[in-house]
Coordinates of C-alpha atoms and ligand atoms in Angstrom, one line a residue:
X6 CA 11.1 10.6 -5.5
X7 CA 13.0 7.9 -7.4
X8 CA 13.9 4.6 -6.2
X9 CA 16.1 4.2 -3.1
X10 CA 18.7 2.1 -1.9
X11 CA 18.3 1.2 1.9
X12 CA 20.7 -1.6 4.1
X13 CA 20.3 -2.7 7.1
X14 CA 23.0 -1.0 9.7
X15 CA 26.0 -2.9 10.1
X16 CA 28.8 -0.9 10.2
X17 CA 29.4 1.6 12.9
X18 CA 29.1 5.2 12.5
X19 CA 32.7 5.9 14.5
X20 CA 33.8 3.6 11.8
X21 CA 32.8 5.9 9.1
X22 CA 33.3 9.3 10.9
X23 CA 36.8 8.5 11.1
X24 CA 36.8 7.7 7.5
X25 CA 34.6 9.7 6.2
X26 CA 36.6 12.8 7.9
X27 CA 40.7 11.1 6.4
X28 CA 39.2 12.1 2.7
X29 CA 36.5 14.9 3.2
X30 CA 39.3 17.7 3.5
X31 CA 37.2 20.6 4.8
X32 CA 33.9 19.7 4.3
X33 CA 31.9 19.7 7.8
X34 CA 31.3 17.3 9.8
X35 CA 27.7 16.3 9.1
X36 CA 26.2 14.6 12.3
X37 CA 24.0 11.3 12.2
X38 CA 21.7 12.1 15.7
X39 CA 20.4 16.0 13.8
X40 CA 19.5 13.8 10.8
X41 CA 17.9 11.4 12.7
X42 CA 16.4 13.2 14.7
X43 CA 14.8 15.8 11.7
X44 CA 13.6 13.0 9.4
X45 CA 12.0 11.4 12.6
X46 CA 9.8 14.0 12.8
X47 CA 9.4 15.1 10.3
X48 CA 8.3 11.5 9.0
X49 CA 5.7 11.3 11.8
X50 CA 2.4 10.6 12.4
X51 CA 1.8 14.4 13.9
X52 CA 3.3 15.7 10.6
X53 CA 0.1 12.9 8.4
X54 CA 1.8 12.6 5.4
X55 CA 3.2 15.9 4.5
X56 CA 0.2 16.7 1.9
X57 CA 0.3 20.3 0.2
X58 CA -2.5 22.4 1.5
X59 CA -3.8 21.1 4.3
X60 CA -2.9 21.1 8.7
X61 CA -0.1 19.8 8.3
X62 CA 1.4 21.7 5.6
X63 CA 2.0 24.6 8.2
X64 CA 3.2 22.5 11.0
X65 CA 6.4 21.2 8.5
X66 CA 6.7 24.9 7.3
X67 CA 6.7 26.1 11.0
X68 CA 9.2 23.4 11.7
X69 CA 11.5 23.5 9.0
X70 CA 11.4 27.6 9.1
X71 CA 12.8 27.5 12.8
X72 CA 15.9 24.7 12.1
X73 CA 16.5 28.3 8.7
X74 CA 16.4 30.1 11.3
X75 CA 18.4 28.3 13.7
X76 CA 20.5 27.7 10.5
X77 CA 21.8 31.5 10.7
X78 CA 19.2 32.0 7.0
X79 CA 17.5 35.0 6.1
X80 CA 13.9 34.8 4.7
X81 CA 14.7 34.1 0.5
X82 CA 10.8 34.2 -0.3
X83 CA 8.0 36.0 -2.2
X84 CA 8.9 39.9 -1.5
X85 CA 6.6 42.1 0.0
X86 CA 5.8 45.6 -2.0
X87 CA 8.4 47.4 0.3
X88 CA 10.5 44.2 -1.8
X89 CA 10.6 42.1 2.2
X90 CA 11.2 39.1 1.2
X91 CA 8.6 36.0 3.5
X92 CA 9.9 32.6 3.9
X93 CA 8.1 31.7 1.7
X94 CA 7.0 31.7 -2.2
X95 CA 3.0 31.1 -2.7
X96 CA 2.2 28.6 -5.1
X97 CA -1.4 28.5 -5.9
X98 CA -1.8 25.2 -7.1
X99 CA -5.7 23.8 -9.1
X100 CA -7.1 21.0 -7.0
X101 CA -9.1 18.3 -8.0
X102 CA -10.8 14.8 -6.1
X103 CA -13.5 12.8 -6.6
X104 CA -16.4 12.5 -4.9
X105 CA -17.6 9.9 -2.8
X106 CA -16.5 6.0 -5.4
X107 CA -16.5 7.1 -9.0
X108 CA -18.6 4.3 -10.8
X109 CA -16.6 3.2 -14.1
X110 CA -18.0 0.3 -16.5
X111 CA -17.4 -1.9 -19.5
X112 CA -20.8 -2.5 -22.1
X113 CA -21.1 -5.3 -24.1
X114 CA -24.0 -6.4 -25.6
X115 CA -25.0 -9.3 -22.9
X116 CA -24.3 -6.8 -19.5
X117 CA -22.9 -4.4 -18.5
X118 CA -19.4 -5.2 -16.0
X119 CA -18.3 -3.2 -13.3
X120 CA -15.3 -2.2 -12.8
X121 CA -14.0 -0.6 -9.0
X122 CA -11.6 1.6 -8.3
X123 CA -8.4 0.8 -7.4
X124 CA -9.0 -3.0 -8.3
X125 CA -8.9 -3.2 -11.8
X126 CA -8.5 0.7 -12.9
X127 CA -7.4 4.2 -11.3
X128 CA -9.8 7.2 -12.4
X129 CA -7.8 10.2 -11.4
X130 CA -9.7 13.4 -10.5
X131 CA -9.7 15.4 -13.9
X132 CA -7.2 18.4 -13.9
X133 CA -9.2 20.8 -16.3
X134 CA -11.0 22.0 -14.1
X135 CA -14.4 20.0 -14.6
X136 CA -16.7 19.4 -12.2
X137 CA -17.9 16.2 -13.1
X138 CA -17.1 13.7 -15.7
X139 CA -19.5 12.0 -17.8
X140 CA -18.7 10.5 -20.5
X141 CA -21.2 7.9 -21.5
X142 CA -20.4 4.3 -23.9
X143 CA -17.8 5.9 -25.2
X144 CA -15.6 4.2 -28.0
X145 CA -12.7 2.1 -27.1
X146 CA -9.6 2.3 -28.2
X147 CA -6.1 0.7 -28.0
X148 CA -3.0 3.1 -29.4
X149 CA 0.5 0.9 -28.8
X150 CA 2.0 3.5 -26.2
X151 CA 0.0 6.7 -27.3
X152 CA 3.3 8.1 -29.0
X153 CA 3.3 11.2 -31.7
X154 CA 7.4 11.8 -32.7
X155 CA 7.3 13.9 -35.9
X156 CA 11.8 13.9 -35.9
X157 CA 11.6 10.4 -35.7
X158 CA 8.8 9.2 -38.0
X159 CA 6.9 8.0 -35.7
X160 CA 3.1 7.7 -35.3
X161 CA 1.0 5.7 -33.2
X162 CA -2.7 7.2 -33.5
X163 CA -1.8 6.4 -37.7
X164 CA -4.4 10.0 -38.2
X165 CA -7.5 8.4 -36.4
X166 CA -9.8 10.5 -34.7
X167 CA -10.0 10.4 -31.3
X168 CA -12.8 12.4 -30.2
X169 CA -15.5 10.9 -28.3
X170 CA -13.5 7.6 -27.1
X171 CA -11.5 6.7 -24.3
X172 CA -7.9 5.4 -25.4
X173 CA -5.7 2.6 -23.6
X174 CA -1.8 3.1 -24.1
X175 CA 1.0 0.5 -22.6
X176 CA 3.6 2.4 -20.2
X177 CA 7.6 3.6 -21.7
X178 CA 8.1 3.3 -25.1
X179 CA 8.6 1.3 -27.8
X180 CA 12.1 0.1 -27.3
X181 CA 11.5 -0.3 -23.9
X182 CA 10.5 -4.7 -23.9
X183 CA 13.3 -5.4 -27.3
X184 CA 16.5 -2.2 -25.9
X185 CA 17.3 -0.9 -29.4
X186 CA 14.8 1.4 -32.5
X187 CA 14.4 5.0 -32.3
X188 CA 13.7 5.5 -28.2
X189 CA 17.6 5.8 -27.5
X190 CA 17.5 1.4 -26.8
X191 CA 15.7 0.8 -22.6
X192 CA 17.2 4.6 -21.3
X193 CA 13.3 5.8 -21.5
X194 CA 12.0 9.2 -23.6
X195 CA 9.7 12.1 -21.8
X196 CA 7.1 9.8 -24.9
X197 CA 7.2 7.1 -22.4
X198 CA 6.5 9.6 -19.7
X199 CA 2.6 8.6 -18.3
X200 CA 2.7 12.8 -18.4
X201 CA 3.6 12.8 -22.3
X202 CA 0.9 10.3 -22.8
X203 CA -2.3 12.4 -21.2
X204 CA -1.1 15.8 -23.4
X205 CA -0.9 13.7 -26.3
X206 CA -4.6 12.3 -25.6
X207 CA -5.9 16.3 -24.9
X208 CA -3.8 18.1 -28.2
X209 CA -5.8 14.9 -29.9
X210 CA -9.3 15.1 -28.8
X211 CA -9.6 11.8 -27.0
X212 CA -12.4 12.3 -24.0
X213 CA -10.0 10.2 -22.0
X214 CA -6.1 8.3 -21.6
X215 CA -5.9 5.4 -19.5
X216 CA -2.8 3.6 -19.1
X217 CA -2.2 0.3 -19.1
X218 CA 0.4 -0.3 -16.6
X219 CA 3.1 -3.3 -16.5
X220 CA 4.9 -3.0 -13.8
X221 CA 8.5 -4.0 -15.4
X222 CA 7.8 -1.0 -18.3
X223 CA 6.1 1.6 -15.2
X224 CA 9.0 0.2 -12.9
X225 CA 6.7 -0.1 -10.3
X226 CA 3.9 -1.8 -8.9
X227 CA -0.1 -1.2 -9.4
X228 CA -0.4 -0.2 -5.3
X229 CA 2.0 2.5 -6.4
X230 CA -0.4 3.5 -9.1
X231 CA -3.4 3.2 -6.7
X232 CA -2.4 5.6 -4.1
X233 CA -0.6 8.2 -6.2
X234 CA -4.0 8.3 -8.9
X235 CA -7.0 7.0 -6.9
X236 CA -6.2 10.2 -4.5
X237 CA -6.4 14.4 -4.4
X238 CA -5.0 15.4 -7.9
X239 CA -3.0 18.4 -8.1
X240 CA -1.3 21.2 -11.4
X241 CA 0.0 24.7 -10.8
X242 CA -2.9 26.9 -12.1
X243 CA -2.9 27.0 -16.0
X244 CA -3.7 29.8 -19.0
X245 CA -5.3 26.7 -20.6
X246 CA -5.9 23.4 -19.3
X247 CA -7.8 21.4 -21.7
X248 CA -4.5 21.5 -23.4
X249 CA -2.6 19.9 -21.2
X250 CA -5.6 17.1 -20.0
X251 CA -8.1 15.0 -21.3
X252 CA -12.1 15.4 -19.2
X253 CA -10.6 10.9 -18.3
X254 CA -7.7 10.5 -16.9
X255 CA -7.0 7.2 -15.8
X256 CA -5.7 3.9 -15.4
X257 CA -5.7 0.4 -15.7
X258 CA -4.3 -3.1 -14.5
X259 CA -2.4 -5.5 -17.7
X260 CA -5.3 -8.0 -16.3
X261 CA -8.2 -6.6 -17.8
X262 CA -6.7 -4.8 -20.5
X263 CA -5.8 -7.6 -22.5
X264 CA -9.7 -9.1 -21.7
X265 CA -10.6 -5.8 -23.3
X266 CA -8.9 -6.9 -26.2
X267 CA -9.8 -10.7 -26.3
X268 CA -13.1 -10.3 -26.0
X269 CA -12.9 -7.9 -29.7
X270 CA -10.8 -10.3 -30.5
X271 CA -7.2 -9.3 -30.5
X272 CA -3.9 -10.3 -28.4
X273 CA -2.4 -8.1 -25.8
X274 CA 1.4 -9.5 -26.9
X275 CA 0.7 -9.3 -30.1
X276 CA -0.7 -5.8 -30.7
X277 CA 1.8 -4.8 -28.6
X278 CA 4.8 -6.4 -30.3
X279 CA 3.2 -4.9 -33.6
X280 CA 3.4 -1.3 -30.8
X281 CA 6.9 -1.4 -30.9
X282 CA 7.4 -0.9 -34.7
X283 CA 6.6 2.7 -36.7
X284 CA 3.8 0.0 -39.2
X285 CA 1.1 -0.6 -35.9
X286 CA -1.9 0.4 -36.5
X287 CA -4.7 1.3 -33.1
X288 CA -7.4 -0.7 -33.5
X289 CA -10.5 0.2 -31.6
X290 CA -12.9 -2.7 -29.3
X291 CA -15.6 -3.4 -31.7
X292 CA -19.2 -4.4 -29.2
X293 CA -17.5 -3.0 -26.2
X294 CA -17.4 1.1 -24.9
X295 CA -16.7 2.6 -21.2
X296 CA -19.1 4.6 -19.0
X297 CA -18.4 6.7 -15.8
X298 CA -20.3 8.7 -14.2
X299 CA -17.9 10.8 -11.1
X300 CA -18.7 14.4 -9.0
X301 CA -15.7 16.3 -8.6
X302 CA -14.5 18.9 -6.4
X303 CA -12.2 21.3 -8.1
X304 CA -10.7 24.4 -7.1
X305 CA -7.2 26.4 -6.1
X306 CA -6.0 26.5 -3.5
X307 CA -2.1 27.5 -2.3
X308 CA 0.4 25.8 -0.7
X309 CA 4.5 26.4 -0.4
X310 CA 7.9 26.5 -1.6
X311 CA 10.2 27.1 1.2
X312 CA 13.1 28.9 1.2
X313 CA 15.8 30.4 3.8
X314 CA 18.6 32.6 1.6
X315 CA 22.6 33.2 2.7
X316 CA 23.4 36.4 0.5
X317 CA 26.4 36.2 -1.0
X318 CA 29.3 38.3 0.0
X319 CA 30.8 39.8 -3.8
X320 CA 28.0 38.5 -5.9
X321 CA 24.9 38.2 -3.9
X322 CA 23.4 38.4 -7.8
X323 CA 24.4 35.2 -8.0
X324 CA 22.7 32.1 -6.8
X325 CA 23.0 28.5 -5.8
X326 CA 20.5 26.3 -5.3
X327 CA 20.0 23.3 -3.2
X328 CA 16.3 22.2 -3.4
X329 CA 14.4 18.9 -2.1
X330 CA 11.2 18.3 -1.7
X331 CA 9.2 18.3 1.6
X332 CA 5.7 17.0 0.6
X333 CA 4.6 13.4 0.6
X334 CA 1.3 11.1 -0.6
X335 CA -1.0 13.1 3.0
X336 CA -3.6 11.2 4.5
X337 CA -5.2 8.1 1.9
X338 CA -6.4 5.1 1.0
X339 CA -5.1 2.0 3.7
X340 CA -2.5 -0.7 3.4
X341 CA -3.1 -3.6 5.3
X342 CA -2.1 -2.5 8.2
X343 CA -5.1 -0.2 8.2
X344 CA -2.2 2.9 7.8
X345 CA -3.6 5.8 6.2
X346 CA -0.6 7.8 6.7
X347 CA 2.0 7.9 3.9
X348 CA 4.8 9.4 6.3
X349 CA 7.7 9.7 3.6
X350 CA 10.8 9.1 6.1
X351 CA 12.8 8.4 3.1
X352 CA 10.7 10.0 0.1
X353 CA 11.5 12.8 1.1
X354 CA 11.8 13.6 4.8
X355 CA 15.9 12.7 3.9
X356 CA 16.6 15.0 1.6
X357 CA 14.3 17.5 3.9
X358 CA 17.2 16.9 6.9
X359 CA 19.7 17.2 4.2
X360 CA 18.8 20.7 2.9
X361 CA 17.8 21.9 6.3
X362 CA 22.3 20.8 7.8
X363 CA 23.7 21.3 4.0
X364 CA 21.9 25.0 5.5
X365 CA 23.4 25.1 9.6
X366 CA 26.5 24.2 7.8
X367 CA 27.1 26.7 5.1
X368 CA 25.3 29.6 7.9
X369 CA 27.8 29.2 10.8
X370 CA 30.5 28.6 8.0
X371 CA 32.6 31.4 7.2
X372 CA 30.1 33.8 4.5
X373 CA 30.5 32.6 0.7
X374 CA 30.9 35.5 -2.4
X375 CA 27.6 34.4 -4.1
X376 CA 24.0 33.7 -2.8
X377 CA 22.8 30.2 -1.5
X378 CA 18.8 29.4 -1.2
X379 CA 18.0 26.5 0.3
X380 CA 14.9 26.0 -1.5
X381 CA 12.0 23.5 0.4
X382 CA 9.8 22.9 -2.7
X383 CA 5.7 21.8 -2.3
X384 CA 3.9 19.1 -4.7
X385 CA 6.6 17.3 -6.1
X386 CA 4.4 13.8 -5.3
X387 CA 1.7 15.6 -7.4
X388 CA 3.9 16.0 -10.5
X389 CA 7.1 18.5 -9.8
X390 CA 4.4 21.1 -9.5
X391 CA 6.4 23.7 -6.7
X392 CA 9.5 23.5 -9.0
X393 CA 7.9 23.4 -11.2
X394 CA 6.3 27.2 -10.2
X395 CA 9.5 28.2 -9.2
X396 CA 11.4 28.1 -12.4
X397 CA 8.6 29.5 -13.8
X398 CA 7.8 32.7 -11.4
X399 CA 11.2 32.8 -10.0
X400 CA 12.8 34.8 -7.0
X401 CA 15.9 34.8 -8.2
X402 CA 16.6 35.3 -12.8
X403 CA 17.4 31.8 -13.8
X404 CA 20.2 33.4 -16.0
X405 CA 22.0 33.5 -12.8
X406 CA 21.1 30.9 -11.3
X407 CA 24.5 28.9 -11.2
X408 CA 23.2 25.3 -10.5
X409 CA 20.9 23.1 -8.9
X410 CA 21.3 20.4 -6.6
X411 CA 18.2 18.5 -6.3
X412 CA 18.5 15.7 -3.1
X413 CA 15.4 13.6 -3.8
X414 CA 15.5 10.5 -0.9
X415 CA 18.5 9.8 0.8
X416 CA 19.4 6.1 2.0
X417 CA 19.8 7.0 5.8
X418 CA 22.0 3.2 6.4
X419 CA 25.5 2.9 6.4
X420 CA 28.2 3.9 3.4
X421 CA 28.7 3.3 0.1
X422 CA 31.7 3.4 -2.2
X423 CA 30.0 5.3 -4.5
X424 CA 27.1 7.6 -5.8
X425 CA 24.6 8.4 -8.3
X426 CA 22.5 10.5 -10.1
X427 CA 18.5 10.4 -11.7
X428 CA 18.5 9.5 -15.9
X429 CA 21.4 9.7 -18.3
X430 CA 22.4 13.6 -18.2
X431 CA 26.3 14.6 -19.2
X432 CA 26.6 18.4 -18.0
X433 CA 29.7 20.5 -16.2
X434 CA 28.1 19.9 -12.6
X435 CA 28.5 16.1 -12.8
X436 CA 32.0 16.8 -13.2
X437 CA 32.4 17.6 -10.2
X438 CA 30.2 16.1 -8.7
X439 CA 33.0 12.8 -10.2
X440 CA 35.8 15.2 -9.5
X441 CA 35.2 16.0 -6.1
X442 CA 33.7 12.1 -5.0
X443 CA 36.9 11.0 -6.4
X444 CA 39.0 12.5 -4.1
X445 CA 36.6 11.6 -1.5
X446 CA 36.4 8.1 -2.6
X447 CA 32.8 8.0 -3.1
X448 CA 33.5 6.1 -6.8
X449 CA 30.4 7.9 -9.6
X450 CA 27.9 5.0 -10.8
X451 CA 25.4 6.0 -13.7
X452 CA 21.8 5.2 -12.8
X453 CA 21.2 1.6 -13.0
X454 CA 17.7 2.7 -14.6
X455 CA 18.2 4.8 -16.6
X456 CA 14.8 2.9 -18.2
X457 CA 12.7 4.3 -15.4
X458 CA 12.6 8.0 -16.7
X459 CA 13.9 9.6 -13.5
X460 CA 15.4 12.3 -15.2
X461 CA 12.1 13.7 -15.8
X462 CA 11.4 12.1 -12.5
X463 CA 12.7 14.9 -10.1
X464 CA 12.7 18.5 -9.4
X465 CA 15.5 18.9 -10.7
X466 CA 14.2 18.7 -14.4
X467 CA 11.6 21.8 -13.4
X468 CA 15.4 24.1 -14.5
X469 CA 16.8 21.7 -16.6
X470 CA 14.5 22.1 -19.2
X471 CA 15.1 25.5 -18.5
X472 CA 18.2 25.3 -19.1
X473 CA 19.6 26.2 -15.8
X474 CA 22.2 23.5 -14.7
X475 CA 20.2 20.8 -12.9
X476 CA 21.2 17.3 -11.2
X477 CA 19.5 14.9 -8.8
X478 CA 21.8 13.2 -6.2
X479 CA 21.4 9.6 -5.0
X480 CA 23.1 7.4 -2.6
X481 CA 24.9 5.0 -4.8
X482 CA 23.9 1.3 -4.2
X483 CA 28.0 -0.1 -4.1
X484 CA 27.7 -1.0 -0.4
X485 CA 31.1 -1.0 1.9
X486 CA 29.8 -3.7 4.2
X487 CA 28.1 -6.5 1.6
X488 CA 29.0 -4.9 -2.1
X489 CA 26.6 -4.6 -4.5
X490 CA 25.0 -7.2 -4.2
X491 CA 24.1 -6.1 -1.0
X492 CA 22.6 -2.3 -2.0
X493 CA 20.7 -3.9 -5.3
X494 CA 18.5 -6.4 -3.1
X495 CA 17.7 -3.3 -0.8
X496 CA 16.7 -1.5 -3.8
X497 CA 14.7 -4.4 -4.9
X498 CA 12.8 -4.5 -1.7
X499 CA 12.0 -1.0 -0.7
X500 CA 10.2 -0.5 -4.1
X501 CA 8.5 -2.9 -3.0
X502 CA 7.9 -3.4 -0.3
X503 CA 8.3 0.8 1.0
X504 CA 8.3 3.4 -2.4
X505 CA 5.1 5.1 -1.6
X506 CA 2.7 3.4 0.7
X507 CA 2.2 3.8 4.7
X508 CA 5.5 2.2 5.7
X509 CA 8.1 4.6 4.4
X510 CA 8.9 5.5 7.8
X511 CA 12.0 6.4 10.2
X512 CA 13.8 3.2 12.2
X513 CA 15.4 3.5 15.4
X514 CA 18.8 1.4 13.3
X515 CA 19.5 3.8 11.2
X516 CA 22.4 4.9 11.2
X517 CA 22.9 8.1 8.6
X518 CA 26.8 7.3 8.2
X519 CA 26.0 7.7 4.3
X520 CA 23.9 10.2 4.3
X521 CA 26.7 12.3 6.5
X522 CA 29.4 11.5 3.4
X523 CA 27.1 12.0 0.8
X524 CA 26.2 15.2 2.8
X525 CA 30.0 16.2 2.5
X526 CA 29.8 16.0 -1.0
X527 CA 27.0 18.0 -1.6
X528 CA 28.5 20.6 0.7
X529 CA 31.3 20.3 -1.3
X530 CA 30.6 20.7 -4.8
X531 CA 27.8 23.7 -3.7
X532 CA 30.9 25.3 -1.5
X533 CA 33.4 26.1 -4.9
X534 CA 30.3 26.9 -7.1
X535 CA 29.1 29.3 -4.2
X536 CA 33.1 30.7 -4.0
X537 CA 34.2 30.7 -7.6
X538 CA 33.5 32.5 -11.3
X539 CA 32.3 29.7 -12.8
X540 CA 29.6 28.5 -15.0
X541 CA 29.1 24.9 -15.6
X542 CA 27.2 24.1 -19.0
X543 CA 25.2 21.3 -20.6
X544 CA 27.9 18.9 -21.8
X545 CA 27.3 20.0 -26.5
X546 CA 25.8 17.8 -27.1
X547 CA 22.8 18.0 -24.4
X548 CA 19.1 19.2 -25.1
X549 CA 19.0 21.4 -22.1
X550 CA 22.4 23.5 -23.8
X551 CA 20.3 25.5 -26.8
X552 CA 18.6 26.6 -23.8
X553 CA 20.9 28.0 -21.5
X554 CA 22.7 29.8 -24.0
X555 CA 19.6 31.2 -24.9
X556 CA 20.1 33.5 -21.5
X557 CA 24.3 33.7 -22.3
X558 CA 25.2 37.5 -22.5
X559 CA 23.7 38.1 -19.1
X560 CA 26.5 36.1 -17.6
X561 CA 29.4 38.0 -18.4
Ligands
ZN605 ZN1 7.5 9.7 -4.0

């Protein structure tokens, strides 16, 4: 998930309920108690952090399916030979795990410097299917932001041959620090995402790529890098994994990068400034080489998306989708207190609870004209893989999917006066949210940190890039009690202290009053879509509109 704002309970649930009821028209009242119970259950230690394809997966599926049944949904997953649907969609994934502790070193004429996994380097288990990584004395290259963008006349590699070399690149894109230029200013383009940087290194035949971590451009600290990269890695099963993944992928700290550059005669900050211009030249770190060797347990396993359906009364072939990911990081490296379970209460037990309660509201209400799919996807934390698999092999045609409302990390505390979405996007779904929100007293605030690349970091993106109108909802930060100052502080505290850490746990003092209103808004927008003939679209200048237009004939 992205960051989320949370705050201490300062407002009585009763006051918010009355207030929300007065504004929300005929949207149902959502139960704070049920939301709290569901988040508490899903984020309890018994669910072991909900790692995909661990014993916790079956427990999570059983729980969610039981809730879907009670909500009155029907199975909406994989059809069998007779067309009878299961509650799940099987998602085959490549799972790779480093065996033991990987050895890595920097070698120089005067000796060898051992690197410690998790401390100054975070090596990822490879996703090209290899059973072993063996890189000996590979030359090191610093290649700026690692970007090749012909349409922007930008190339950080300047034709340098990367075969057999390990490339070091900066995180985010060249405009992040200057705030202006060819990459959309402070907002992050896809060139800023680390996934892009690995893909580009693979295209260029590099032996490996290490992203240099810095907190501001990454938008998270080293703890997040360590926790998300040194554990088991996953990808969907690809026809040609080498086209997407170099043999070695990982991160290093800024301090290590600066030291390596200094010993090779370069200054980190000077090179970074040069990398912010298109005349930048990549440099080889003379006199230093990189060596690593480790074995890999690599195999194909199966995880599952959970799918519950309400079939439409008059247009069952047209589908509105609510999505939320059920997975989190599972069991991993211990924190300072020795806690190894990454409970993922906000991220994303909260979204799964929201999905269950929306299912209950629609399941107990009048039957909608169009179908509504409640899709609880897997492996978001491994790179949006469950949603990627669904969008690649949809259970219901994407051309007649009306829109996708994704939920990833709600604020479980008191009410806000606003809401947001992840990243920048212009589309009709947002117009609907803005209009209905306004009627309910919830103002729209654009993503305050588009530079963090949130548009590429949640499950709606798997649909958006294929043209399906899709959006990720976010709780607001303008608190009824405490205003923006309170919301922003809580947001920063969460990112620092809880995000992707074992401490993302349920708290008894969470009121869920803000979520009650968030869900009324999400219900209202989905209800209107499911009972109309409308096909919301992307704005004319959106990069996703062309993909949607290609299937326009199927919506007439
Ligand atoms: Zn997350």
